[in-house]
Amino acid sequence: MVLPIVIFFSTTISILYYLGFIQWLILKIGWIMQMSMNTSPTESLVAAGNIFVGQVPAAHLLTASVMSAPAALAVAKLFWPEVETLNIATKSNLKLDKGEAKNIIEAACLGAFASITLVANIAVNLIAFLALLAFLNAVLSWLGNMFDEPRLSFELICSYVFMPLAFLMGVDWNDSFMVGELLGVKTFFNEFVAYERLSGLIAKRTDGNLEYVDGLKQYLSIRSEAIATYALCGFANFGSIGIVIGGLSSLAPQRLHDITSVSVRALISGTVASFMTACVAVIFCDPIT
């Protein structure tokens, strides 16, 4: 279901970009973050732009994207503190390009065409990483059988490693094992695979398939679903490091060494930012559901 949504979203954004609404909104949000967080105009605009053009329930995902912008700036400043005074004017006359479209119809077509690459990238990533995960689980299962642990899998390992983090974010203890698995899959593979797993857990509850295995439930509560949605919303995973390095280095080839040197730190800070939004979101979640 995610692929048609990507096409629709890309087309809609392209139309709004042609009308100038996206540029206006990005500038306003960037200005708010610049004034409230004392960040530079460039940092603020990049963070604001990622809400709409960066890489389950749509309301949670949109809210998470908005919350992640200031969270990412805050965590980035903690991981890489600024020690120099910026020589950038606070009231810089920044302008965003309107695009190449000549009318709304062309803007819609360009948006749909632009989504082809993204949709193909998502589909290929899902196929590749799901196949890799299946292979890894087969190897772990084979090793587990040698030590009388046939249920050994990558997901099981992730569940134990990330379960404490899920619990600290506010996930119910009975759900933290499953959410910990999702966090591990997202971190070591990508968010698409994790959301695919999350949708399966959500479907079990909504379809009334409230099954238990060895006394452990196999579905998430509404509260745990919301927290997981926020925690998984991000591009911080090992599978994405190469994509980010390739994209940024193509824009600034002379800064390749700088980009690669901070890649792991960016991965950790991005993960922390996503977890921070989940911690804030849990405040507004019903503790009963």
Short mmCIF file of C-alpha atoms in Angstrom, two decimals:
data_model
loop_
_atom_site.label_atom_id
_atom_site.label_comp_id
_atom_site.label_asym_id
_atom_site.label_seq_id
_atom_site.Cartn_x
_atom_site.Cartn_y
_atom_site.Cartn_z
CA MET A 1 0.00 0.00 0.00
CA VAL A 2 2.96 2.36 0.52
CA LEU A 3 3.86 2.69 -3.17
CA PRO A 4 0.57 4.32 -4.36
CA ILE A 5 0.78 6.69 -1.38
CA VAL A 6 4.29 7.76 -2.42
CA ILE A 7 3.07 8.54 -5.96
CA PHE A 8 0.10 10.55 -4.66
CA PHE A 9 2.27 12.43 -2.15
CA SER A 10 4.90 13.26 -4.77
CA THR A 11 2.26 14.56 -7.19
CA THR A 12 0.57 16.67 -4.51
CA ILE A 13 3.86 18.16 -3.30
CA SER A 14 4.82 19.01 -6.89
CA ILE A 15 1.55 20.91 -7.41
CA LEU A 16 1.92 22.78 -4.11
CA TYR A 17 5.53 23.55 -5.03
CA TYR A 18 4.41 25.03 -8.35
CA LEU A 19 1.85 27.20 -6.56
CA GLY A 20 4.57 28.42 -4.19
CA PHE A 21 2.86 27.12 -1.04
CA ILE A 22 5.61 24.66 -0.06
CA GLN A 23 8.32 27.32 -0.41
CA TRP A 24 6.30 29.73 1.72
CA LEU A 25 5.63 27.09 4.38
CA ILE A 26 9.26 25.93 4.51
CA LEU A 27 10.46 29.53 4.92
CA LYS A 28 7.98 30.17 7.74
CA ILE A 29 8.79 26.95 9.60
CA GLY A 30 12.51 27.57 9.07
CA TRP A 31 12.15 31.11 10.45
CA ILE A 32 10.33 29.81 13.55
CA MET A 33 13.08 27.28 14.25
CA GLN A 34 15.75 29.89 13.56
CA MET A 35 14.22 32.32 16.07
CA SER A 36 13.37 29.73 18.74
CA MET A 37 16.52 27.57 18.50
CA ASN A 38 19.07 30.17 17.35
CA THR A 39 20.11 28.03 14.38
CA SER A 40 21.49 29.42 11.14
CA PRO A 41 19.10 30.15 8.23
CA THR A 42 20.59 27.30 6.18
CA GLU A 43 20.22 24.72 8.97
CA SER A 44 16.67 25.82 9.67
CA LEU A 45 15.60 25.64 6.02
CA VAL A 46 17.14 22.20 5.52
CA ALA A 47 15.40 20.86 8.63
CA ALA A 48 12.09 22.41 7.57
CA GLY A 49 12.42 21.10 4.03
CA ASN A 50 13.02 17.55 5.24
CA ILE A 51 9.54 17.56 6.74
CA PHE A 52 8.02 17.57 3.26
CA VAL A 53 10.60 16.17 0.87
CA GLY A 54 12.49 13.60 2.98
CA GLN A 55 12.16 9.91 2.91
CA VAL A 56 0.76 2.88 9.20
CA PRO A 57 -1.07 5.87 10.16
CA ALA A 58 -0.60 8.97 8.07
CA ALA A 59 -1.42 11.35 10.94
CA HIS A 60 1.33 9.88 13.13
CA LEU A 61 3.86 9.89 10.30
CA LEU A 62 3.20 13.53 9.38
CA THR A 63 3.34 14.61 13.02
CA ALA A 64 6.56 12.64 13.53
CA SER A 65 8.14 14.33 10.51
CA VAL A 66 7.29 17.78 11.87
CA MET A 67 8.54 16.93 15.38
CA SER A 68 11.74 15.40 14.02
CA ALA A 69 12.93 18.70 12.51
CA PRO A 70 13.65 20.55 15.80
CA ALA A 71 14.66 17.27 17.47
CA ALA A 72 17.27 16.62 14.79
CA LEU A 73 18.70 20.13 15.14
CA ALA A 74 18.85 19.84 18.94
CA VAL A 75 20.56 16.44 18.92
CA ALA A 76 22.95 17.52 16.13
CA LYS A 77 24.08 20.48 18.25
CA LEU A 78 24.73 18.14 21.17
CA PHE A 79 26.75 15.71 19.07
CA TRP A 80 28.66 18.47 17.28
CA PRO A 81 28.66 21.63 19.44
CA GLU A 82 29.36 24.94 17.70
CA VAL A 83 32.34 26.78 19.10
CA GLU A 84 32.52 29.55 16.51
CA THR A 85 30.24 32.52 16.02
CA LEU A 86 28.30 32.29 12.77
CA ASN A 87 28.81 35.18 10.37
CA ILE A 88 25.35 34.77 8.87
CA ALA A 89 22.79 37.53 9.12
CA THR A 90 19.67 36.55 11.02
CA LYS A 91 17.42 38.22 8.49
CA SER A 92 18.90 36.77 5.35
CA ASN A 93 16.85 37.27 2.19
CA LEU A 94 16.52 33.59 1.38
CA LYS A 95 14.44 32.53 -1.61
CA LEU A 96 13.46 29.12 -2.92
CA ASP A 97 13.17 28.26 -6.58
CA LYS A 98 9.67 27.81 -8.00
CA GLY A 99 10.53 24.87 -10.22
CA GLU A 100 10.43 24.14 -13.94
CA ALA A 101 6.69 23.49 -14.42
CA LYS A 102 4.73 25.96 -16.55
CA ASN A 103 1.26 25.05 -15.23
CA ILE A 104 -0.49 22.83 -12.68
CA ILE A 105 -0.95 19.93 -15.11
CA GLU A 106 2.76 19.87 -15.92
CA ALA A 107 3.57 20.13 -12.22
CA ALA A 108 1.37 17.11 -11.49
CA CYS A 109 3.01 15.13 -14.30
CA LEU A 110 6.51 16.04 -13.16
CA GLY A 111 5.62 15.02 -9.60
CA ALA A 112 4.31 11.66 -10.78
CA PHE A 113 7.39 11.10 -12.95
CA ALA A 114 9.70 12.04 -10.09
CA SER A 115 8.06 9.43 -7.87
CA ILE A 116 9.06 6.62 -10.23
CA THR A 117 12.64 6.59 -8.96
CA LEU A 118 11.54 6.74 -5.32
CA VAL A 119 8.94 3.99 -5.76
CA ALA A 120 11.47 1.79 -7.55
CA ASN A 121 14.01 2.47 -4.79
CA ILE A 122 11.51 1.48 -2.08
CA ALA A 123 10.46 -1.67 -3.92
CA VAL A 124 14.05 -2.76 -4.59
CA ASN A 125 15.05 -2.05 -0.99
CA LEU A 126 12.15 -4.09 0.36
CA ILE A 127 12.94 -7.06 -1.88
CA ALA A 128 16.69 -6.92 -1.23
CA PHE A 129 16.55 -6.46 2.53
CA LEU A 130 13.72 -8.94 3.08
CA ALA A 131 15.73 -11.51 1.13
CA LEU A 132 18.86 -10.66 3.14
CA LEU A 133 16.90 -10.95 6.38
CA ALA A 134 15.53 -14.36 5.34
CA PHE A 135 19.06 -15.56 4.53
CA LEU A 136 20.42 -14.26 7.83
CA ASN A 137 17.62 -15.98 9.75
CA ALA A 138 18.28 -19.24 7.93
CA VAL A 139 21.94 -19.10 8.97
CA LEU A 140 21.06 -18.22 12.58
CA SER A 141 18.46 -20.99 12.70
CA TRP A 142 21.05 -23.48 11.47
CA LEU A 143 23.49 -22.31 14.13
CA GLY A 144 20.73 -22.36 16.74
CA ASN A 145 19.87 -25.97 15.98
CA MET A 146 23.46 -26.90 16.77
CA PHE A 147 22.97 -25.52 20.31
CA ASP A 148 19.36 -26.65 20.75
CA GLU A 149 17.99 -23.14 20.02
CA PRO A 150 15.95 -23.57 16.81
CA ARG A 151 14.11 -20.25 17.33
CA LEU A 152 17.32 -18.20 17.11
CA SER A 153 16.82 -15.37 14.59
CA PHE A 154 17.93 -11.82 13.91
CA GLU A 155 14.58 -10.52 15.16
CA LEU A 156 14.95 -12.44 18.42
CA ILE A 157 18.39 -10.94 19.03
CA CYS A 158 17.08 -7.43 18.27
CA SER A 159 14.16 -7.97 20.64
CA TYR A 160 16.45 -8.58 23.59
CA VAL A 161 18.88 -5.78 22.66
CA PHE A 162 16.31 -3.04 22.02
CA MET A 163 13.59 -4.12 24.45
CA PRO A 164 14.91 -1.89 27.29
CA LEU A 165 14.92 1.14 24.98
CA ALA A 166 11.35 0.45 23.90
CA PHE A 167 10.27 0.16 27.53
CA LEU A 168 12.04 3.42 28.46
CA MET A 169 10.16 5.19 25.65
CA GLY A 170 6.88 4.25 27.30
CA VAL A 171 5.95 1.01 25.55
CA ASP A 172 4.07 -1.45 27.75
CA TRP A 173 6.37 -4.22 28.99
CA ASN A 174 4.25 -6.88 27.26
CA ASP A 175 4.74 -5.05 23.94
CA SER A 176 8.37 -3.98 24.40
CA PHE A 177 9.68 -7.30 23.05
CA MET A 178 7.87 -6.77 19.72
CA VAL A 179 8.72 -3.06 19.49
CA GLY A 180 12.36 -3.86 20.29
CA GLU A 181 12.36 -6.21 17.30
CA LEU A 182 11.02 -3.42 15.07
CA LEU A 183 13.68 -0.98 16.32
CA GLY A 184 16.43 -3.47 15.53
CA VAL A 185 15.11 -4.23 12.06
CA LYS A 186 14.84 -0.50 11.31
CA THR A 187 18.35 0.25 12.56
CA PHE A 188 20.21 -2.59 10.86
CA PHE A 189 18.10 -2.80 7.68
CA ASN A 190 15.69 0.08 6.93
CA GLU A 191 12.44 1.68 8.00
CA PHE A 192 10.46 0.16 5.12
CA VAL A 193 11.01 -3.39 6.38
CA ALA A 194 10.22 -2.29 9.96
CA TYR A 195 6.98 -0.58 8.93
CA GLU A 196 6.01 -3.66 6.92
CA ARG A 197 6.37 -5.70 10.12
CA LEU A 198 4.50 -3.05 12.12
CA SER A 199 1.57 -3.09 9.69
CA GLY A 200 1.27 -6.84 10.21
CA LEU A 201 1.08 -6.42 13.99
CA ILE A 202 -1.52 -3.65 13.61
CA ALA A 203 -3.59 -5.82 11.26
CA LYS A 204 -3.75 -8.61 13.84
CA ARG A 205 -5.37 -6.27 16.36
CA THR A 206 -7.74 -4.57 13.94
CA ASP A 207 -8.82 -7.93 12.46
CA GLY A 208 -9.44 -9.34 15.92
CA ASN A 209 -6.66 -11.91 15.54
CA LEU A 210 -5.44 -11.58 19.12
CA GLU A 211 -3.12 -14.58 19.14
CA TYR A 212 -0.60 -15.65 21.78
CA VAL A 213 2.58 -17.73 21.39
CA ASP A 214 4.14 -19.27 24.50
CA GLY A 215 2.04 -16.95 26.63
CA LEU A 216 3.22 -13.81 24.77
CA LYS A 217 0.77 -11.79 22.75
CA GLN A 218 1.52 -11.22 19.06
CA TYR A 219 -0.24 -7.90 18.54
CA LEU A 220 0.37 -4.30 19.65
CA SER A 221 -1.85 -2.02 21.68
CA ILE A 222 -2.87 1.33 20.20
CA ARG A 223 -0.45 3.11 22.54
CA SER A 224 2.50 0.89 21.57
CA GLU A 225 1.58 1.25 17.89
CA ALA A 226 1.75 5.05 18.13
CA ILE A 227 5.09 5.02 19.95
CA ALA A 228 6.57 2.56 17.44
CA THR A 229 5.37 4.69 14.53
CA TYR A 230 7.23 7.73 15.88
CA ALA A 231 10.35 5.77 16.84
CA LEU A 232 10.64 4.16 13.40
CA CYS A 233 10.09 7.40 11.47
CA GLY A 234 13.57 8.28 10.27
CA PHE A 235 16.32 7.62 7.76
CA ALA A 236 18.88 6.64 10.41
CA ASN A 237 19.94 3.08 9.61
CA PHE A 238 23.05 1.32 8.38
CA GLY A 239 21.48 0.59 5.00
CA SER A 240 21.00 4.33 4.40
CA ILE A 241 24.52 5.52 5.23
CA GLY A 242 25.75 4.78 1.70
CA ILE A 243 22.74 6.52 0.15
CA VAL A 244 23.30 9.67 2.22
CA ILE A 245 27.06 9.73 1.60
CA GLY A 246 26.52 9.26 -2.14
CA GLY A 247 23.92 12.00 -2.34
CA LEU A 248 25.81 14.59 -0.29
CA SER A 249 29.20 13.85 -1.82
CA SER A 250 27.75 14.38 -5.30
CA LEU A 251 26.74 17.90 -4.21
CA ALA A 252 30.08 18.64 -2.51
CA PRO A 253 32.77 16.18 -3.73
CA GLN A 254 35.52 18.11 -1.96
CA ARG A 255 33.83 17.42 1.41
CA LEU A 256 33.69 13.62 1.00
CA HIS A 257 36.10 12.99 3.87
CA ASP A 258 34.13 15.27 6.19
CA ILE A 259 30.85 13.59 5.25
CA THR A 260 32.11 10.04 5.79
CA SER A 261 33.84 10.95 9.07
CA VAL A 262 30.55 12.01 10.69
CA SER A 263 28.31 9.34 9.12
CA VAL A 264 28.18 7.04 12.14
CA ARG A 265 27.67 10.00 14.49
CA ALA A 266 24.83 11.17 12.25
CA LEU A 267 23.31 7.67 12.39
CA ILE A 268 23.34 7.70 16.19
CA SER A 269 22.02 11.27 16.49
CA GLY A 270 19.25 10.58 13.97
CA THR A 271 18.19 7.52 15.95
CA VAL A 272 18.19 9.52 19.19
CA ALA A 273 16.07 12.24 17.54
CA SER A 274 13.47 9.67 16.46
CA PHE A 275 13.39 8.20 19.96
CA MET A 276 12.94 11.70 21.39
CA THR A 277 9.83 12.29 19.27
CA ALA A 278 8.46 8.95 20.49
CA CYS A 279 9.05 10.00 24.10
CA VAL A 280 7.16 13.25 23.51
CA ALA A 281 4.34 11.47 21.66
CA VAL A 282 3.77 9.05 24.54
CA ILE A 283 2.73 11.98 26.73
CA PHE A 284 -0.39 12.42 24.59
CA CYS A 285 -1.20 8.70 24.28
CA ASP A 286 -3.99 7.08 26.28
CA PRO A 287 -2.26 4.87 28.88
CA ILE A 288 -5.17 2.43 28.86
CA THR A 289 -5.38 1.45 25.18
#
